[in-house]
Amino acid sequence: PNGLCAMAMRAYIMRMTSPTDPRRFLYRTDALDPDLAQKLAREALAKADDGELYLQYRATESFGFDDGRLKTADYSTDAGFGLRAVSGEMTGFAHASDVSAGAIRRAAETLALLDPAKQAPAGPPPRTNRHLYDEANPLDLIPFAKKVDLCQKIDAAARARDPRIVQVSVALAGSWSVVEIVRADGFLATDIRPLVRLNVSIVVEENGRRESGYFGLGGRYMYDHLFEDAQWNRAIDEALNQALVNLRAVDAPAGEFTVLLGPGWPGVLLHEAVGHGLEGDFNRKGTSAFSGRIGERVAAAGVTVVDDGAMESPVGGGRRGSLSIDDEGTPTGETILIEDGILKGYMQDRLNARLMGVEPTGNGRRESFAHAPMPRMTNTFMRGGNDDPAELLSRVKNGIFAKSFGGGQVDIVSGKFVFSCTEAYKIENGKIGDSIKGATLIGDGPSVLTKVSGIGNDMAIDEGIGICGKGGQSVPAGVGQPTLLVNGLTVGGTA
């Protein structure tokens, strides 16, 4: 609806609330319509600096196939609103699953406890007509039986690959969310968000030893891509290969090593060790290791870190962390965080941007209508360099090649992190050696980027499996990086 005149807006609303339009899920009762929602937002936020009425309808489904049978098949829908008012540094927030005028008015009574704003209200977000993804509902386009059949095919095909396979787990999941952001200043924006994902996990056994491997892919598109034979077969092959590699793995050494990080998913280390520390709220409060360091060198020359919420998927639609607009209505886009090693900026929502005297970057995100927005990453990655990955490998005389990671933890204040490797190898005299198990990488974000001595020309974004947690909220996110050579990282091992 952005950029339309008043007459066109009226025609748009009439069309959007027709029986075939997704917004019918937001306005499902006679007690609330788009005009009334706008009026309620105007009344509730009249004395606030900023805020919005956030309406959401969401449908989700998941299938879990394990031990040759369908173990779980879930489908659920929910709808609700979140009403937020901001006054200075204070935020009032109320939410309910009852999308009605009465419930919104009751929520507004809670916001009245805030002190009245002492300055003019913040202006509306920039308007955009961009749509990164299809508005169709992926859950409705493929029948239930076909989804179960895909899980069965993957299970059978995987077991036929290798007699050492003792367990195959398949997870297929999708969601479809319709959100509308209504502001007191008349701003109104709608976003319709698909999201799908396929995960394959394989356990192999040989001589009494069991090891596992995992692979997943997904994004903001329809299920069709996941149902292509080439894609789910690739998921099987990748998961099986990782499991067999781990079956041959020896205990990881411990100590300080040169580490070669693979492209793509290993960017999750960048996400945790550096990304969270570059979010606006931590820096406004002075609790990040990067607080007050704009313009300073925080990484080696050549290191450029970007957050980009407008990335398209190679198969159409958006990347997993992409959004046409964030959850405050701000268009997403490219935000350069570190350029050639120099800290350039932070990821901002509206509240922190206003208090820090900068512009929002389209990073105001929330898990659902029941949560207030905060600065969050979208797709965060390091840009590629000019080095040949094979040449980077040849530089390492005694080190570790970390190809894939599992879980990790980071302390925002210090930047210290611990990450476990799910697939890693020794490097000996410039060549890949034995696979290793039990390796963990230990370090701190502010210093790890200063130890980068080589940046590959093979930058890749992950396959679409990331989930980011912060402040009790989880949102989908993307990560990425090229092959990186990092000097002097501590490796925790078992040998």
Tab-separated table of C-alpha atoms in Angstrom, residues 113-401:
chain	number	residue	atom	x	y	z
A	113	LEU	CA	1.315	4.415	32.298
A	114	LEU	CA	4.238	5.787	30.256
A	115	ASP	CA	5.265	9.415	30.731
A	116	PRO	CA	4.111	11.598	27.806
A	117	ALA	CA	6.692	12.250	25.121
A	118	LYS	CA	8.727	15.433	25.539
A	119	GLN	CA	9.536	15.866	21.855
A	120	ALA	CA	7.847	15.645	18.476
A	121	PRO	CA	6.892	12.100	17.382
A	122	ALA	CA	9.383	10.260	15.211
A	123	GLY	CA	8.535	10.285	11.515
A	124	PRO	CA	7.321	7.208	9.651
A	125	PRO	CA	9.702	4.718	7.969
A	126	PRO	CA	10.583	5.240	4.291
A	127	ARG	CA	8.029	3.676	1.987
A	128	THR	CA	8.742	0.841	-0.394
A	129	ASN	CA	6.818	-1.326	-2.840
A	130	ARG	CA	9.540	-3.986	-2.978
A	131	HIS	CA	8.532	-7.617	-2.438
A	132	LEU	CA	11.366	-10.120	-2.119
A	133	TYR	CA	9.192	-13.215	-1.993
A	134	ASP	CA	5.978	-14.717	-3.283
A	135	GLU	CA	2.815	-14.025	-1.295
A	136	ALA	CA	1.495	-17.548	-1.891
A	137	ASN	CA	1.119	-19.883	1.081
A	138	PRO	CA	3.593	-22.794	0.676
A	139	LEU	CA	1.618	-24.894	3.151
A	140	ASP	CA	-1.397	-24.977	0.832
A	141	LEU	CA	0.348	-25.617	-2.484
A	142	ILE	CA	1.511	-29.195	-1.842
A	143	PRO	CA	-0.816	-31.869	-0.388
A	144	PHE	CA	-0.147	-33.519	2.966
A	145	ALA	CA	0.385	-36.931	1.357
A	146	LYS	CA	3.070	-35.601	-0.968
A	147	LYS	CA	5.004	-34.122	1.959
A	148	VAL	CA	4.907	-37.442	3.799
A	149	ASP	CA	5.916	-39.223	0.598
A	150	LEU	CA	8.988	-36.973	0.292
A	151	CYS	CA	10.086	-37.921	3.806
A	152	GLN	CA	9.634	-41.605	2.951
A	153	LYS	CA	11.622	-41.254	-0.280
A	154	ILE	CA	14.483	-39.548	1.517
A	155	ASP	CA	14.542	-42.234	4.205
A	156	ALA	CA	14.568	-45.091	1.660
A	157	ALA	CA	17.114	-43.445	-0.618
A	158	ALA	CA	19.443	-42.681	2.280
A	159	ARG	CA	19.341	-46.234	3.665
A	160	ALA	CA	20.138	-47.603	0.223
A	161	ARG	CA	23.330	-45.514	0.075
A	162	ASP	CA	25.362	-47.407	2.666
A	163	PRO	CA	24.815	-50.502	4.850
A	164	ARG	CA	26.425	-48.733	7.803
A	165	ILE	CA	23.450	-46.374	8.134
A	166	VAL	CA	21.454	-47.232	11.248
A	167	GLN	CA	19.225	-44.170	11.558
A	168	VAL	CA	17.778	-41.567	9.222
A	169	SER	CA	15.851	-38.555	10.497
A	170	VAL	CA	14.021	-36.191	8.148
A	171	ALA	CA	12.410	-32.930	9.177
A	172	LEU	CA	10.293	-30.815	6.834
A	173	ALA	CA	8.859	-27.527	8.056
A	174	GLY	CA	7.109	-24.487	6.661
A	175	SER	CA	5.403	-21.321	7.812
A	176	TRP	CA	3.377	-18.506	6.294
A	177	SER	CA	2.984	-15.211	8.108
A	178	VAL	CA	0.897	-12.144	7.280
A	179	VAL	CA	1.955	-9.039	9.190
A	180	GLU	CA	0.652	-5.494	9.128
A	181	ILE	CA	2.294	-2.504	10.777
A	182	VAL	CA	-0.080	0.350	11.632
A	183	ARG	CA	1.260	3.665	12.945
A	184	ALA	CA	-0.380	6.727	14.461
A	185	ASP	CA	0.916	8.946	11.635
A	186	GLY	CA	-1.093	7.071	9.013
A	187	PHE	CA	1.727	4.793	7.873
A	188	LEU	CA	0.554	1.286	7.034
A	189	ALA	CA	2.620	-1.561	5.584
A	190	THR	CA	1.892	-5.221	4.944
A	191	ASP	CA	4.343	-8.081	4.479
A	192	ILE	CA	3.475	-11.682	3.617
A	193	ARG	CA	6.316	-14.032	4.512
A	194	PRO	CA	6.827	-17.659	3.446
A	195	LEU	CA	9.569	-19.814	4.984
A	196	VAL	CA	10.458	-23.461	4.323
A	197	ARG	CA	13.186	-25.824	5.481
A	198	LEU	CA	14.368	-29.431	4.996
A	199	ASN	CA	16.792	-31.188	7.363
A	200	VAL	CA	18.372	-34.623	6.980
A	201	SER	CA	20.311	-36.308	9.791
A	202	ILE	CA	22.091	-39.657	9.384
A	203	VAL	CA	23.709	-41.952	11.965
A	204	VAL	CA	26.223	-44.580	10.848
A	205	GLU	CA	27.740	-47.453	12.814
A	206	GLU	CA	30.855	-49.540	12.268
A	207	ASN	CA	32.617	-51.844	14.722
A	208	GLY	CA	30.458	-50.578	17.563
A	209	ARG	CA	31.219	-46.899	16.900
A	210	ARG	CA	28.422	-44.510	15.983
A	211	GLU	CA	28.758	-41.071	14.396
A	212	SER	CA	26.296	-38.653	12.843
A	213	GLY	CA	26.080	-36.150	10.014
A	214	TYR	CA	23.606	-33.417	9.201
A	215	PHE	CA	22.573	-31.159	6.342
A	216	GLY	CA	19.739	-28.692	5.875
A	217	LEU	CA	18.504	-26.126	3.387
A	218	GLY	CA	15.670	-23.635	3.084
A	219	GLY	CA	14.630	-20.051	2.556
A	220	ARG	CA	11.749	-17.680	1.892
A	221	TYR	CA	10.300	-19.493	-1.094
A	222	MET	CA	7.845	-22.264	-1.881
A	223	TYR	CA	8.393	-25.967	-1.150
A	224	ASP	CA	9.007	-26.751	-4.846
A	225	HIS	CA	12.779	-26.332	-4.615
A	226	LEU	CA	13.053	-28.769	-1.701
A	227	PHE	CA	11.044	-31.368	-3.616
A	228	GLU	CA	13.476	-31.401	-6.546
A	229	ASP	CA	15.318	-34.739	-6.683
A	230	ALA	CA	18.685	-33.027	-6.974
A	231	GLN	CA	18.142	-31.033	-3.763
A	232	TRP	CA	17.003	-33.721	-1.376
A	233	ASN	CA	19.559	-36.154	-2.795
A	234	ARG	CA	22.240	-33.548	-2.157
A	235	ALA	CA	21.017	-33.270	1.434
A	236	ILE	CA	21.402	-37.046	1.830
A	237	ASP	CA	24.884	-37.060	0.291
A	238	GLU	CA	26.134	-34.192	2.443
A	239	ALA	CA	24.764	-35.655	5.677
A	240	LEU	CA	26.110	-39.131	4.891
A	241	ASN	CA	29.526	-37.819	3.925
A	242	GLN	CA	29.807	-35.894	7.185
A	243	ALA	CA	28.800	-38.975	9.185
A	244	LEU	CA	31.364	-41.175	7.413
A	245	VAL	CA	34.077	-38.550	7.864
A	246	ASN	CA	33.338	-38.479	11.581
A	247	LEU	CA	33.413	-42.273	11.686
A	248	ARG	CA	37.098	-42.114	10.755
A	249	ALA	CA	37.883	-39.132	12.981
A	250	VAL	CA	40.664	-39.168	15.556
A	251	ASP	CA	40.738	-37.146	18.766
A	252	ALA	CA	41.291	-33.440	18.190
A	253	PRO	CA	44.559	-31.936	19.430
A	254	ALA	CA	44.531	-29.076	21.916
A	255	GLY	CA	46.541	-25.884	21.826
A	256	GLU	CA	47.031	-22.797	19.719
A	257	PHE	CA	46.815	-23.404	15.963
A	258	THR	CA	46.437	-21.661	12.660
A	259	VAL	CA	42.835	-22.339	11.645
A	260	LEU	CA	41.422	-22.444	8.136
A	261	LEU	CA	37.673	-21.790	8.211
A	262	GLY	CA	35.557	-23.078	5.335
A	263	PRO	CA	33.141	-20.888	3.343
A	264	GLY	CA	29.415	-20.512	3.996
A	265	TRP	CA	28.021	-21.947	7.222
A	266	PRO	CA	31.215	-21.363	9.291
A	267	GLY	CA	30.119	-17.717	9.107
A	268	VAL	CA	28.014	-18.615	12.146
A	269	LEU	CA	31.195	-17.971	14.128
A	270	LEU	CA	31.239	-14.435	12.704
A	271	HIS	CA	27.529	-14.092	13.518
A	272	GLU	CA	27.988	-14.956	17.173
A	273	ALA	CA	31.477	-13.679	17.926
A	274	VAL	CA	31.122	-10.336	16.143
A	275	GLY	CA	27.557	-9.839	14.866
A	276	HIS	CA	25.729	-9.540	18.171
A	277	GLY	CA	28.348	-7.099	19.411
A	278	LEU	CA	27.481	-4.827	16.463
A	279	GLU	CA	23.774	-4.547	17.299
A	280	GLY	CA	22.654	-1.059	18.311
A	281	ASP	CA	21.180	-1.736	21.740
A	282	PHE	CA	24.371	-3.209	23.183
A	283	ASN	CA	26.392	-0.291	21.837
A	284	ARG	CA	23.990	2.409	23.015
A	285	LYS	CA	24.188	0.952	26.498
A	286	GLY	CA	27.968	0.604	26.306
A	287	THR	CA	27.906	-3.135	26.995
A	288	SER	CA	29.487	-4.320	23.730
A	289	ALA	CA	33.193	-4.824	23.148
A	290	PHE	CA	32.677	-2.561	20.097
A	291	SER	CA	30.971	0.322	21.946
A	292	GLY	CA	32.283	3.782	21.060
A	293	ARG	CA	34.716	2.479	18.470
A	294	ILE	CA	33.233	3.852	15.225
A	295	GLY	CA	36.107	4.803	12.930
A	296	GLU	CA	38.626	2.585	14.706
A	297	ARG	CA	40.407	-0.429	13.259
A	298	VAL	CA	38.765	-3.534	14.682
A	299	ALA	CA	39.845	-6.104	12.079
A	300	ALA	CA	42.666	-6.908	9.706
A	301	ALA	CA	42.945	-5.062	6.406
A	302	GLY	CA	40.595	-6.524	3.811
A	303	VAL	CA	37.935	-7.618	6.320
A	304	THR	CA	34.529	-6.220	5.348
A	305	VAL	CA	31.447	-7.352	7.274
A	306	VAL	CA	27.953	-6.623	5.983
A	307	ASP	CA	24.386	-7.215	7.135
A	308	ASP	CA	21.938	-7.369	4.226
A	309	GLY	CA	18.260	-8.112	4.786
A	310	ALA	CA	17.349	-7.680	1.110
A	311	MET	CA	19.291	-10.635	-0.286
A	312	GLU	CA	17.485	-12.752	-2.856
A	313	SER	CA	17.772	-16.521	-2.996
A	314	PRO	CA	19.400	-18.078	-6.090
A	315	VAL	CA	16.214	-20.114	-6.583
A	316	GLY	CA	13.876	-17.122	-6.257
A	317	GLY	CA	12.348	-15.540	-3.194
A	318	GLY	CA	14.523	-14.428	-0.322
A	319	ARG	CA	17.332	-15.816	1.776
A	320	ARG	CA	16.374	-17.220	5.159
A	321	GLY	CA	17.216	-13.999	6.963
A	322	SER	CA	15.728	-11.692	4.323
A	323	LEU	CA	12.710	-9.434	4.810
A	324	SER	CA	11.069	-6.921	2.489
A	325	ILE	CA	10.552	-4.702	5.541
A	326	ASP	CA	11.581	-5.235	9.120
A	327	ASP	CA	9.068	-5.589	11.940
A	328	GLU	CA	8.792	-1.821	12.371
A	329	GLY	CA	8.091	-1.183	8.684
A	330	THR	CA	11.596	-0.002	7.740
A	331	PRO	CA	12.825	-1.349	4.382
A	332	THR	CA	15.762	-3.717	4.750
A	333	GLY	CA	18.998	-3.251	2.854
A	334	GLU	CA	22.757	-3.463	2.978
A	335	THR	CA	24.430	-2.124	6.110
A	336	ILE	CA	28.229	-2.015	6.087
A	337	LEU	CA	29.413	-2.751	9.614
A	338	ILE	CA	33.156	-3.125	9.099
A	339	GLU	CA	34.918	-1.912	5.937
A	340	ASP	CA	38.510	-2.874	5.211
A	341	GLY	CA	38.970	-3.497	8.922
A	342	ILE	CA	37.467	-0.160	10.094
A	343	LEU	CA	34.268	-0.119	12.184
A	344	LYS	CA	31.673	1.869	10.224
A	345	GLY	CA	28.360	1.383	12.008
A	346	TYR	CA	25.894	-0.739	13.920
A	347	MET	CA	22.625	-2.526	13.124
A	348	GLN	CA	19.746	-0.362	14.309
A	349	ASP	CA	16.061	-0.518	15.072
A	350	ARG	CA	14.090	2.723	15.357
A	351	LEU	CA	14.408	3.223	19.114
A	352	ASN	CA	18.175	2.808	19.354
A	353	ALA	CA	18.780	4.715	16.122
A	354	ARG	CA	16.820	7.718	17.424
A	355	LEU	CA	18.621	7.719	20.773
A	356	MET	CA	22.014	7.390	19.072
A	357	GLY	CA	21.259	10.091	16.493
A	358	VAL	CA	21.525	7.846	13.431
A	359	GLU	CA	19.146	6.350	10.882
A	360	PRO	CA	17.413	2.959	11.329
A	361	THR	CA	18.976	0.233	9.204
A	362	GLY	CA	15.975	-2.104	8.845
A	363	ASN	CA	17.102	-4.413	11.663
A	364	GLY	CA	14.131	-4.043	14.026
A	365	ARG	CA	12.947	-7.644	14.376
A	366	ARG	CA	10.652	-9.635	16.641
A	367	GLU	CA	9.802	-13.311	16.994
A	368	SER	CA	6.064	-12.702	16.829
A	369	PHE	CA	3.262	-10.308	17.771
A	370	ALA	CA	3.884	-11.277	21.413
A	371	HIS	CA	7.349	-9.688	21.390
A	372	ALA	CA	8.644	-6.131	21.120
A	373	PRO	CA	11.209	-5.464	18.375
A	374	MET	CA	14.933	-5.118	19.017
A	375	PRO	CA	18.031	-4.757	16.808
A	376	ARG	CA	18.715	-8.133	15.207
A	377	MET	CA	20.827	-9.489	12.381
A	378	THR	CA	19.300	-10.575	9.056
A	379	ASN	CA	21.926	-12.051	6.682
A	380	THR	CA	25.341	-11.231	8.125
A	381	PHE	CA	28.491	-12.130	6.222
A	382	MET	CA	32.077	-11.258	5.390
A	383	ARG	CA	32.785	-10.298	1.813
A	384	GLY	CA	35.204	-12.326	-0.258
A	385	GLY	CA	38.809	-11.381	-0.884
A	386	ASN	CA	41.364	-12.184	-3.574
A	387	ASP	CA	43.087	-15.272	-2.175
A	388	ASP	CA	42.866	-18.729	-3.754
A	389	PRO	CA	41.547	-21.121	-1.064
A	390	ALA	CA	44.046	-23.787	-2.188
A	391	GLU	CA	46.891	-21.319	-1.724
A	392	LEU	CA	45.617	-20.466	1.760
A	393	LEU	CA	45.694	-24.170	2.629
A	394	SER	CA	49.247	-24.469	1.342
A	395	ARG	CA	50.382	-21.804	3.845
A	396	VAL	CA	49.416	-23.939	6.851
A	397	LYS	CA	52.136	-26.251	8.147
A	398	ASN	CA	50.374	-27.440	11.280
A	399	GLY	CA	46.776	-26.401	11.821
A	400	ILE	CA	43.077	-27.169	11.720
A	401	PHE	CA	40.538	-26.971	8.886
